[in-house]
Coordinates of C-alpha atoms in Angstrom, one line a residue:
X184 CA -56.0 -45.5 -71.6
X185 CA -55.9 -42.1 -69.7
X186 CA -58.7 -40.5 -69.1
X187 CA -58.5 -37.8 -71.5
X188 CA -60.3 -36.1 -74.2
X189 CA -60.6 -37.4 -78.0
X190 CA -61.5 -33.7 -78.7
X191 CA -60.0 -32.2 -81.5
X192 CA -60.1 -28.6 -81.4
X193 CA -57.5 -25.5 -81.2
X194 CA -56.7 -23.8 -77.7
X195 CA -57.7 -20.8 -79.2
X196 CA -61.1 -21.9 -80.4
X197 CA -61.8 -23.9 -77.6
X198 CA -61.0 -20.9 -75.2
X199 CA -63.5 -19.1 -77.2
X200 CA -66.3 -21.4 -76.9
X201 CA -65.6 -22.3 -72.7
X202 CA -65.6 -18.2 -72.4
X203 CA -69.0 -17.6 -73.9
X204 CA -70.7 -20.7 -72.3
X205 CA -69.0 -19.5 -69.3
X206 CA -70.9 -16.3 -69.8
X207 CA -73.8 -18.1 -70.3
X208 CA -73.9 -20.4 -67.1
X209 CA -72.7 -17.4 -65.0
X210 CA -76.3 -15.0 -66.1
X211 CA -78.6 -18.7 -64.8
X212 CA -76.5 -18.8 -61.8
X213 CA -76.3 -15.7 -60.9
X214 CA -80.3 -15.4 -60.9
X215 CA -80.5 -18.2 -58.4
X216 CA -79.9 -15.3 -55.8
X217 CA -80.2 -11.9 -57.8
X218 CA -83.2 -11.4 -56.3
X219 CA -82.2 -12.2 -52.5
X220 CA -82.0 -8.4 -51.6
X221 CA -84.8 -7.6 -53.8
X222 CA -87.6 -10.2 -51.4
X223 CA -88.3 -8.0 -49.0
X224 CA -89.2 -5.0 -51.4
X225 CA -91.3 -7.6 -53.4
X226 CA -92.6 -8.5 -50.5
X227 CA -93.9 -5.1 -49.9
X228 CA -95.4 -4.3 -53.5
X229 CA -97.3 -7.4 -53.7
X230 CA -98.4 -7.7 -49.9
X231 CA -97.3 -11.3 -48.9
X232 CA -94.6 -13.0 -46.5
X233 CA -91.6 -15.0 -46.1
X234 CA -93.0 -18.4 -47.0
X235 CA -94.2 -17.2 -50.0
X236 CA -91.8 -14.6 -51.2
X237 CA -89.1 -17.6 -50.8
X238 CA -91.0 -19.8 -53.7
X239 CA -89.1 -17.2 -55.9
X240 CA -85.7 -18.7 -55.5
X241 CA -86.8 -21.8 -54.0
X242 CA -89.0 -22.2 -57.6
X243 CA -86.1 -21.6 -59.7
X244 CA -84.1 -23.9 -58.2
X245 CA -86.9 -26.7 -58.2
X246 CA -87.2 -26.4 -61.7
X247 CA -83.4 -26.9 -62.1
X248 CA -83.4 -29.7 -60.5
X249 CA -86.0 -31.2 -62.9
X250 CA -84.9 -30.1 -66.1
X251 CA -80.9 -30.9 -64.8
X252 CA -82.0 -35.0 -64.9
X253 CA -83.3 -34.4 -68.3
X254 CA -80.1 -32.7 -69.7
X255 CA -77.9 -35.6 -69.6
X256 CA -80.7 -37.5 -72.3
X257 CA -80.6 -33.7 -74.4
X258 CA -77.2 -33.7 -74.2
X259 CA -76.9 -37.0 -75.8
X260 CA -79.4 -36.2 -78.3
X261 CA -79.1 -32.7 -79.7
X262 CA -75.8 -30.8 -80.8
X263 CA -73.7 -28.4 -78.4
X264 CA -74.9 -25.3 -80.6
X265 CA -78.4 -26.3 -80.9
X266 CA -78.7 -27.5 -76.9
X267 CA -76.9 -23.9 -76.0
X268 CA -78.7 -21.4 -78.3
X269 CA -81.4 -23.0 -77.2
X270 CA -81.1 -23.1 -73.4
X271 CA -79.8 -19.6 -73.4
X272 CA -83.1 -18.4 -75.5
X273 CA -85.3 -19.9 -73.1
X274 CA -83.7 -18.2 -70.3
X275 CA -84.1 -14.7 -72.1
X276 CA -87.9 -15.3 -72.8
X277 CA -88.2 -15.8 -69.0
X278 CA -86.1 -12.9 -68.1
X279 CA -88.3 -11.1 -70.5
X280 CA -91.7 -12.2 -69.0
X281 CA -90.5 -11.6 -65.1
X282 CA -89.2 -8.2 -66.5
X283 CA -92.9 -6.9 -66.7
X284 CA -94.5 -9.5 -64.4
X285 CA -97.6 -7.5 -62.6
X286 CA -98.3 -10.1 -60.5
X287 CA -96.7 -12.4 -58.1
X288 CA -98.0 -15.7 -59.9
X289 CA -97.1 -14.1 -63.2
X290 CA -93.3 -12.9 -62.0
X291 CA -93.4 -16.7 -60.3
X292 CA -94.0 -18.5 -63.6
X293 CA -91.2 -16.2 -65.1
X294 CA -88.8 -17.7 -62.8
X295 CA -90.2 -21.0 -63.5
X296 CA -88.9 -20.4 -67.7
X297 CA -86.2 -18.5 -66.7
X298 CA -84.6 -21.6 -65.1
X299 CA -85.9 -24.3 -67.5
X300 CA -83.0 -22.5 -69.7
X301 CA -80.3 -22.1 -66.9
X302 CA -81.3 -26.1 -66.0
X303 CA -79.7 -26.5 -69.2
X304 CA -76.7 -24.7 -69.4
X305 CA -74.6 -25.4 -66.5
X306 CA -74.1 -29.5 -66.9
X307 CA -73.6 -28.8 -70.7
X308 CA -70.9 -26.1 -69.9
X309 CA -69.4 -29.4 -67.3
X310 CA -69.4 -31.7 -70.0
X311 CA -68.2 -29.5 -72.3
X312 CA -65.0 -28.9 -70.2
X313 CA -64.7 -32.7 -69.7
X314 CA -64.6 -33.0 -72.8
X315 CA -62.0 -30.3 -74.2
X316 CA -59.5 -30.6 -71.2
X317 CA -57.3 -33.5 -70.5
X318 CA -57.4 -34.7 -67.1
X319 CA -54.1 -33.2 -65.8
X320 CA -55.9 -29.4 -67.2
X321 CA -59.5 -30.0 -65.5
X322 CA -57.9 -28.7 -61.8
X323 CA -57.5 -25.0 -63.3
X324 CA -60.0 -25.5 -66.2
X325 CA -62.7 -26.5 -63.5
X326 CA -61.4 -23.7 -61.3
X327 CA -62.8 -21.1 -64.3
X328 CA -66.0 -22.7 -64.3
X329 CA -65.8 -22.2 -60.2
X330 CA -66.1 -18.6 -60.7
X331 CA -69.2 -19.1 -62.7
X332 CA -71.0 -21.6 -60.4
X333 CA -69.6 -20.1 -56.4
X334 CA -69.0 -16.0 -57.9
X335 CA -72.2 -15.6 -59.7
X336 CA -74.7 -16.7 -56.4
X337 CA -72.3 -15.0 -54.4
X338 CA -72.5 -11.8 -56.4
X339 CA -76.1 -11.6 -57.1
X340 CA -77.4 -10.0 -53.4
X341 CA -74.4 -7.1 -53.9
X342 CA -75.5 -6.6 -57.4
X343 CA -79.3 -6.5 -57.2
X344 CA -78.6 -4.3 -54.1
X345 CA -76.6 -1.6 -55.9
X346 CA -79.4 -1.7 -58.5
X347 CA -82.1 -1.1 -56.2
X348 CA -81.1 1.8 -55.0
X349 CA -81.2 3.1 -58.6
X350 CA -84.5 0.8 -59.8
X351 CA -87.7 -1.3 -59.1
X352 CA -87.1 -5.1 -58.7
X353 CA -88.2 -4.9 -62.3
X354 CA -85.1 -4.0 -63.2
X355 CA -82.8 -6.3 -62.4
X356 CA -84.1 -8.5 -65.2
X357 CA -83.6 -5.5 -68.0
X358 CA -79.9 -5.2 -67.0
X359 CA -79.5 -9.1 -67.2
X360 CA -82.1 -9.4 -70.9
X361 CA -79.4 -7.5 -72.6
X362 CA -76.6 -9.1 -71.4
X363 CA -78.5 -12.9 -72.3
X364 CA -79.5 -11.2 -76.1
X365 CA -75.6 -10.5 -76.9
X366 CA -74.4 -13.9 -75.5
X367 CA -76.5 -15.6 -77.9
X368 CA -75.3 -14.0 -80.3
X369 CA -71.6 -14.5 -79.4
X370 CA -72.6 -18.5 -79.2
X371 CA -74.1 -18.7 -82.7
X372 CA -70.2 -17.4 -83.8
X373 CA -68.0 -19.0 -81.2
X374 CA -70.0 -22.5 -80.0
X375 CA -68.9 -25.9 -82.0
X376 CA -70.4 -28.9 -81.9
X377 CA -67.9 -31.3 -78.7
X378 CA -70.4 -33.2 -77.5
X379 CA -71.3 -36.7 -79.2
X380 CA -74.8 -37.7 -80.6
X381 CA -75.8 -41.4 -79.8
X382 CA -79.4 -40.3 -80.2
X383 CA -81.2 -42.1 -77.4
X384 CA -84.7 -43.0 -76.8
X385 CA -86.7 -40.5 -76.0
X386 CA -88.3 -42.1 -72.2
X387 CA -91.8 -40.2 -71.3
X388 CA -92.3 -42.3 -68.5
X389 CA -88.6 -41.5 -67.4
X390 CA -89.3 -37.7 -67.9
X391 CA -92.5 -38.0 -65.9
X392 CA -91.2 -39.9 -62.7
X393 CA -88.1 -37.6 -62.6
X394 CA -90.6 -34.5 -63.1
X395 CA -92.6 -35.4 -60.6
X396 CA -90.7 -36.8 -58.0
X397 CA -87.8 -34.3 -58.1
X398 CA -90.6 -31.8 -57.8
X399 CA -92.9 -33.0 -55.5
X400 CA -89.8 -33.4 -53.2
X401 CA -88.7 -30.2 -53.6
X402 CA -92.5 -28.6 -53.2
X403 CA -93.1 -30.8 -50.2
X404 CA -90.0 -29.9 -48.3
X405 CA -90.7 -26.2 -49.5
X406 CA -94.2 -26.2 -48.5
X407 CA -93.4 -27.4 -44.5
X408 CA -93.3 -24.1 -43.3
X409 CA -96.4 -23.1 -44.6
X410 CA -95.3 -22.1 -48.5
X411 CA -97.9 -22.9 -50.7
X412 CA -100.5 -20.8 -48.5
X413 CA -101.1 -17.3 -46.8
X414 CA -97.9 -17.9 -44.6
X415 CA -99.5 -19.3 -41.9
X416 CA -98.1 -22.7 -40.3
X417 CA -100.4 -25.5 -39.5
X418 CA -100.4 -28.3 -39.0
X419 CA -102.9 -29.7 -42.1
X420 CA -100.2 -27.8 -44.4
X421 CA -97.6 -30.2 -42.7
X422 CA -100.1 -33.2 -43.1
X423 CA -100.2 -32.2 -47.0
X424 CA -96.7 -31.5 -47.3
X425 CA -95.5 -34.7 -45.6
X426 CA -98.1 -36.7 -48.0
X427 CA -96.3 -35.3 -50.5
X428 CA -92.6 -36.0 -49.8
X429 CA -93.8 -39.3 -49.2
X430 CA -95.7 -39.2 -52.4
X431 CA -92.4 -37.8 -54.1
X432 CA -89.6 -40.2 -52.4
X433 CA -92.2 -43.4 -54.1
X434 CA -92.4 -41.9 -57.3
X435 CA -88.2 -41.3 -57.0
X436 CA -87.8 -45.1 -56.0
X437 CA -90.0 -46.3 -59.1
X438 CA -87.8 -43.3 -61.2
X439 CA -84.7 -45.5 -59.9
X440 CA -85.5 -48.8 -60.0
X441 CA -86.3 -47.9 -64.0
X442 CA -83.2 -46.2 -64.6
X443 CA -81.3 -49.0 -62.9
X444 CA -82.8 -52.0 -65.5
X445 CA -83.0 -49.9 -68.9
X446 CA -80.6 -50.4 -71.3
X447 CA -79.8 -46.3 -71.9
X448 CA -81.1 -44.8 -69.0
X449 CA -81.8 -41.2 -68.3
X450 CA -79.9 -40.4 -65.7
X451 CA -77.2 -43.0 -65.0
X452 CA -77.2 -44.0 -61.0
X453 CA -74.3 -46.7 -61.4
X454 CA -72.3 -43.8 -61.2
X455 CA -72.5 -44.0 -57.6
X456 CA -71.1 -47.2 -57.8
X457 CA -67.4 -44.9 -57.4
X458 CA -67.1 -44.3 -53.9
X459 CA -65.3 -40.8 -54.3
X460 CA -67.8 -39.9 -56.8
X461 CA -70.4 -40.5 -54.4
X462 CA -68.7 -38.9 -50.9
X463 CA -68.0 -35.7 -52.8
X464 CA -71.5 -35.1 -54.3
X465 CA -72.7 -35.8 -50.1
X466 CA -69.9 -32.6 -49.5
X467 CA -71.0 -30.7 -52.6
X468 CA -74.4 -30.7 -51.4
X469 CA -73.8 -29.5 -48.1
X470 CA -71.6 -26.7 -49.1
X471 CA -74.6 -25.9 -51.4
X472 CA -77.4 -25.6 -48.8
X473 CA -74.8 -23.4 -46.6
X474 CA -74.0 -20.7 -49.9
X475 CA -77.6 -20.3 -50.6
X476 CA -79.2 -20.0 -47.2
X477 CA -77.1 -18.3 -45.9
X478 CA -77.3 -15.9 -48.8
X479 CA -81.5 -16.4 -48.5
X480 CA -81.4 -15.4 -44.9
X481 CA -79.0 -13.1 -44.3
X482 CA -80.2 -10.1 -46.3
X483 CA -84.0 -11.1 -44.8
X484 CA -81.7 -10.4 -41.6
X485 CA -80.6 -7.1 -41.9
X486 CA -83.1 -5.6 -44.0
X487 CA -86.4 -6.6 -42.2
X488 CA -84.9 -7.0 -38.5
X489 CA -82.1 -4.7 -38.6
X490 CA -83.7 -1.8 -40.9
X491 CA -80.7 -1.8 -43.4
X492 CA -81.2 -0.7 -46.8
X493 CA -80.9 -3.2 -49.8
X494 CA -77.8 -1.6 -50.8
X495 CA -76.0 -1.6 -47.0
X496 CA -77.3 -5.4 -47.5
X497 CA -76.2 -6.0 -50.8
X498 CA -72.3 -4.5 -49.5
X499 CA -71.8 -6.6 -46.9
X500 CA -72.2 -9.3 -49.2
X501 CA -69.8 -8.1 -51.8
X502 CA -66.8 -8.8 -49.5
X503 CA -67.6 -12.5 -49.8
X504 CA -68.5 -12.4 -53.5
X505 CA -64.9 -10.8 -54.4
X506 CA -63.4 -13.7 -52.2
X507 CA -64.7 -16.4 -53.7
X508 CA -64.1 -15.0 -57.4
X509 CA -60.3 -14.6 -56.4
X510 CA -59.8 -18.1 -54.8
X511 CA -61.5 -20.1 -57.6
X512 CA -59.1 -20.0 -60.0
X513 CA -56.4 -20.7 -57.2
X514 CA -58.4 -23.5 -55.7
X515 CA -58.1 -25.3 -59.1
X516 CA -54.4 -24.9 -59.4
X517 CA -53.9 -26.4 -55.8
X518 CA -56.5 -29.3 -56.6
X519 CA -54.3 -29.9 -59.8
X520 CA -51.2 -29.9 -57.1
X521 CA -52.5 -31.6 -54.1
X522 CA -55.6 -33.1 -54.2
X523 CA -58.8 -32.7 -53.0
X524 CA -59.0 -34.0 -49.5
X525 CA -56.9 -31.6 -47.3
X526 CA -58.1 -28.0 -49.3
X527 CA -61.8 -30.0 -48.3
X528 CA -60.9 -30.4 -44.8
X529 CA -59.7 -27.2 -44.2
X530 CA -62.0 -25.3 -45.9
X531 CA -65.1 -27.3 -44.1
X532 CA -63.4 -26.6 -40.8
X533 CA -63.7 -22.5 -41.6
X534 CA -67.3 -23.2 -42.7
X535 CA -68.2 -24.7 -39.7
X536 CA -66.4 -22.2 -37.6
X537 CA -67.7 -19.2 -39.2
X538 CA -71.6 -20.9 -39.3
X539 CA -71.1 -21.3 -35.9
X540 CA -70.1 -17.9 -35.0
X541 CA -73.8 -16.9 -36.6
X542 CA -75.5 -18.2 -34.5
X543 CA -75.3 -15.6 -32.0
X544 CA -76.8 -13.1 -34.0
X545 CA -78.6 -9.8 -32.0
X546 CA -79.9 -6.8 -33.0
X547 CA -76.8 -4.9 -32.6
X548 CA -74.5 -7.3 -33.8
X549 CA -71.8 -5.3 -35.7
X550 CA -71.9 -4.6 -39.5
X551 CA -68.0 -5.3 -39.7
X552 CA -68.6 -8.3 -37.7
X553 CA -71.1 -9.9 -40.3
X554 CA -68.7 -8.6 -43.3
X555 CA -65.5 -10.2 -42.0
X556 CA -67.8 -13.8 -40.9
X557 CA -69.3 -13.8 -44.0
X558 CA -66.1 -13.4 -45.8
X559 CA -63.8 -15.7 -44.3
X560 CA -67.1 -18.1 -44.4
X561 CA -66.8 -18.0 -48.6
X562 CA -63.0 -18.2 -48.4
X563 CA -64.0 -21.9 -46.6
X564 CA -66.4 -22.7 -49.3
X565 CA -64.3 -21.7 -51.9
X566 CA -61.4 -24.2 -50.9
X567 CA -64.2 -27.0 -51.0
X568 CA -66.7 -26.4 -54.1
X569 CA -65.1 -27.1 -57.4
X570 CA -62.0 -29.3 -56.0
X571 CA -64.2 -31.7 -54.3
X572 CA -66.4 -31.6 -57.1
X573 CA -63.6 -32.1 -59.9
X574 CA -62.3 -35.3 -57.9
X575 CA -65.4 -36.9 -58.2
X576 CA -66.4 -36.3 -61.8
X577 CA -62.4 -37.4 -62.2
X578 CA -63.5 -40.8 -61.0
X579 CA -66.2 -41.4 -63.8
X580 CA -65.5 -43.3 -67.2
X581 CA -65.5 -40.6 -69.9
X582 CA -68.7 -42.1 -71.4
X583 CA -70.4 -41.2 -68.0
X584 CA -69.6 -37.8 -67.6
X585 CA -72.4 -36.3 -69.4
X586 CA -74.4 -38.1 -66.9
X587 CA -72.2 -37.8 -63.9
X588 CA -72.7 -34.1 -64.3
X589 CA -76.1 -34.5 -64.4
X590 CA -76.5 -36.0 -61.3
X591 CA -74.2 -33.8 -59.5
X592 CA -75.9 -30.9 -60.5
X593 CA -79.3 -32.5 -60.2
X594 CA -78.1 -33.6 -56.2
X595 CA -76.8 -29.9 -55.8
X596 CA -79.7 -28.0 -57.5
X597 CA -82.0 -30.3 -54.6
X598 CA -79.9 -29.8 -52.2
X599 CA -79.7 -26.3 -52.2
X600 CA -83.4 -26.1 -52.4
X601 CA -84.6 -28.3 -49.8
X602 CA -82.2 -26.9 -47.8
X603 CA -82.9 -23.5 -47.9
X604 CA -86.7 -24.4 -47.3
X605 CA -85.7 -26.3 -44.8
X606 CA -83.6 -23.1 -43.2
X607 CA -86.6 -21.0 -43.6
X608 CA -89.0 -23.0 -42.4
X609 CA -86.8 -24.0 -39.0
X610 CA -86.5 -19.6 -39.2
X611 CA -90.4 -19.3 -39.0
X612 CA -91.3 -22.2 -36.6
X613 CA -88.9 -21.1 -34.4
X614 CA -89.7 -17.5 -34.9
X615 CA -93.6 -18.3 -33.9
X616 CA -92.5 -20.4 -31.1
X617 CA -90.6 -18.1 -29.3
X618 CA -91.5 -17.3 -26.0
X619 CA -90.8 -14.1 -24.4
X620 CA -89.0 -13.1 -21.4
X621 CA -92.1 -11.1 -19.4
X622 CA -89.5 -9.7 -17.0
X623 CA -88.1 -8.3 -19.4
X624 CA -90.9 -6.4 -20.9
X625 CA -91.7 -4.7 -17.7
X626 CA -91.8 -0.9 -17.5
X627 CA -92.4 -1.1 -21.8
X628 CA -95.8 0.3 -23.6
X629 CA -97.8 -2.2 -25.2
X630 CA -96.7 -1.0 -28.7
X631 CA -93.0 -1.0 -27.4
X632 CA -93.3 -4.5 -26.0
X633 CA -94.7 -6.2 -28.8
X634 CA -91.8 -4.3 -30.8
X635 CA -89.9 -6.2 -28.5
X636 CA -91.2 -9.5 -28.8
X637 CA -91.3 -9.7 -32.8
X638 CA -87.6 -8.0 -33.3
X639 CA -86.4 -10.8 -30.7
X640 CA -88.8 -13.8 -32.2
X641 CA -86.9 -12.5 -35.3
X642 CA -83.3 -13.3 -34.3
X643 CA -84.5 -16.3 -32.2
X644 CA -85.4 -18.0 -35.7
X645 CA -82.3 -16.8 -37.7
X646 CA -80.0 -18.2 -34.8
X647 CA -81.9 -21.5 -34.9
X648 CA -81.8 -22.0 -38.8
X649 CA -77.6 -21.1 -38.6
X650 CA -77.7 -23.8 -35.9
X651 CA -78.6 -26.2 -38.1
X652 CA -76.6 -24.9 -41.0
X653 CA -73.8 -25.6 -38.6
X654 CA -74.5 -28.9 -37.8
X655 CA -74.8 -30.0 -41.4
X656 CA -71.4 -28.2 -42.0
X657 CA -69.9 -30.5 -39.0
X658 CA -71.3 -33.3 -40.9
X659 CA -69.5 -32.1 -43.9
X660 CA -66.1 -31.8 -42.4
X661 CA -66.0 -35.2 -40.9
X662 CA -67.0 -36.3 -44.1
X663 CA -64.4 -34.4 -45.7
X664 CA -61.6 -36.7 -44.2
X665 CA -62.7 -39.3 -46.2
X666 CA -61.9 -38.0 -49.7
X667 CA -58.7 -39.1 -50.7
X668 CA -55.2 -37.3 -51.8
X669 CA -54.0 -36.8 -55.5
X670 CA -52.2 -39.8 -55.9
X671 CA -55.2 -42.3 -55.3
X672 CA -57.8 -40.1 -57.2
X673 CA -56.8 -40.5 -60.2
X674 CA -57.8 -43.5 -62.0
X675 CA -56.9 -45.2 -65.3
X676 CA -58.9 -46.2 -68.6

């Protein structure tokens, strides 16, 4: 049989329903980065430095990637309307909470609620989709949700810059409260129930080995460079770190190996048993890591090194943002056409290009430069993102996709935060490791020269962590010729 949907329900109504889960998904994205142009003003009111400032995204998306493992079991055991509400009402108790957070542990923990909701949302809205849209609609119907999961990062710097300039950090979460309070309202009207109940099990051990060793991965890659102290790097907070990846990858293998003999597992891993499935979650997850550091470190770039404001910031962003909103929609109507691999393989190719062309950042590197780079840079990621993604789900049995969305966003959601710890922390070490040019300094006042020395330890450790982000983009794009065209992607039931 094809691999379609049983789902009987009217294109009007189900239009209705993908629209305000769509709406959903795009308010938990779009605070995986809202507050990227906001760190260095938090920074400021509560008196503590990049390592630690960087938990606040870093945080939220640990916490997605433990509840994400968990959705595929809630999916299965609770109705669309119930799972959604739900989800969406956590997200607004969390909004609510970092909306008067006083504190930096207290605005911390609001992040941690905030995306125990949003966790929830996103592979819900995927199956969802899977679900209502026939294979030969998922192209363009993916493409929709692309604007959710590559716009709503990509917008969140411009927005929360244009609302600084008008409020506190604090209120960036009172324009996105009302906005979560009227779309659960919508969802109680317009949400049906797609998704089938087979009521599994409910694991604790399961829960607790993902819990922990998603997380303990996530905090020990996060907490390299220094994270989880007073921002200073040493190297018993590497020993601790290190014990704790190591730690984290056990408790992962145990979390595996379990998954791999029970009878209903959690999250199902023979769904890398489809090779296509498996080489576009490797791409996914690269093109991750380079959205969301880039988008971590380039506002940290112009706003603590280069003095810009965090609306100037947030702007040179936008460019990007509008981009990749545009293209989504398109991207899915070519993938529908063509395929995945050669929209993959040339939009990896621009990544890598335009990564590489960051590297050479100065302090009087042109602001046109960085908005046309950055950009072209999102056009690359947007030919990549949901295609490559689509033609792996495509792959999977339609019993499996509840849990082959899981797993892609659980890979994603850890991808993008390791990642962008590991961007940081490369920033830092090599920031603290630079050493400067004394013949250079000659003829400079003490004050002057140490000016000197931190504004170019500064850009040493930005080009260093793009260095890296181009190498793993390289690593994409040769991966990228792997994937396969249209004809010999799509499989039959």
């Amino acid at each position: 049989m094809n691999q379609s949907t049983n789902i009987n329900i009217e294109p009007k109504q189900r239009n209705l329903m993908v629209a305000v889960m769509l709406i959903g998904a795009f308010v938990g994205l779009l605070n995986e980065t809202l507050l990227a142009t906001a760190l260095p003003s938090i920074m400021q009111d509560f008196g503590i430095v990049e390592n630690q400032v960087q938990w606040l995204t870093t945080a939220f998306l640990l916490t997605n990637g433990v509840m994400i493992p968990i959705s595929a079991f809630l999916i299965e055991r609770f109705t669309t309307r119930q799972l959604f509400i739900t989800a969406l009402s956590i997200f607004a108790i969390g909004t609510f909470i970092a909306s008067i957070s006083h504190t930096f542990e207290l605005l911390l923990t609001a992040r941690v609620v905030q995306a125990s909701g949003s966790g929830i949302m996103l592979p819900l809205m995927m199956t969802v989709m899977l679900k209502v849209f026939p294979v030969e609609k998922r192209g363009a119907a993916m493409g929709m949700a692309g604007i959710v999961i590559s716009f709503a990062p990509a917008i969140g710097p411009t927005l929360s810059g244009w609302l600084l300039e008008f409020f506190s950090w604090r209120g960036l979460f009172y324009v996105v409260l009302p906005i979560v309070i009227i779309a659960i309202i919508i969802a109680a009207i317009f949400v049906k129930n797609v998704t089938e109940q087979t009521y599994p099990k409910i694991d604790i051990l399961s829960i607790l080995l993902s819990s922990f060793g998603f997380g303990g991965l996530l905090y020990g890659f996060s907490s390299i460079g220094g994270g989880h102290g007073a921002g200073e790097v040493s190297t018993e907070i590497d020993s601790v770190a290190l014990a704790i990846i190591i730690g984290a990858a056990i408790i992962l293998t145990i979390f595996i190996l379990r998954q791999l003999k029970l009878k209903k597992p959690m999250l199902e891993f023979r769904v890398f048993k489809y090779p296509i499935f498996s080489l576009s979650l490797i791409v996914t997850m690269i093109v991750l890591v380079a959205l969301i550091g880039a988008e971590t470190m380039l506002p940290l770039y112009m706003q603590n090194t280069r003095d810009f404001s965090a609306l100037e910031s947030g702007l040179m962003l936008f460019p990007g943002a509008v981009v990749m909103g545009i293209m989504s929609p398109i991207t899915g109507m070519l993938f529908d056409k063509f395929g995945a691999k050669w929209l993959a393989v040339t939009g990896m190719l621009i990544v890598s290009l335009t990564t590489f062309l960051f590297t050479s950042l100065t302090i009087d590197t042109a602001y046109s430069f960085l908005v046309v780079i950055y950009a072209t840079r999102m056009f690359g990621l947007s030919l990549v993102m949901m295609p490559v993604m689509t033609a792996g789900l495509n792959q999977l049995p339609p019993e499996w996709h509840p849990h082959g969305t899981a797993m892609a966003n659980t890979m994603q959601q850890v991808s993008a935060s390791i990642g962008t710890a590991i961007l940081i922390t490369v920033m830092t070490t090599a920031a603290t490791n630079y050493q400067p040019n004394q013949t250079a300094l000659e003829g400079l006042t003490e004050s002057e020269a140490m000016n000197q020395i931190a504004t170019n330890a500064a850009m040493d450790g930005y080009n260093a962590a793009f260095w890296l982000a181009t190498i793993l983009s390289v690593v994409g794009l040769s991966l990228s010729f792997f994937l396969k065209t249209k004809a010999k992607t799509e499989l039959k039931y």
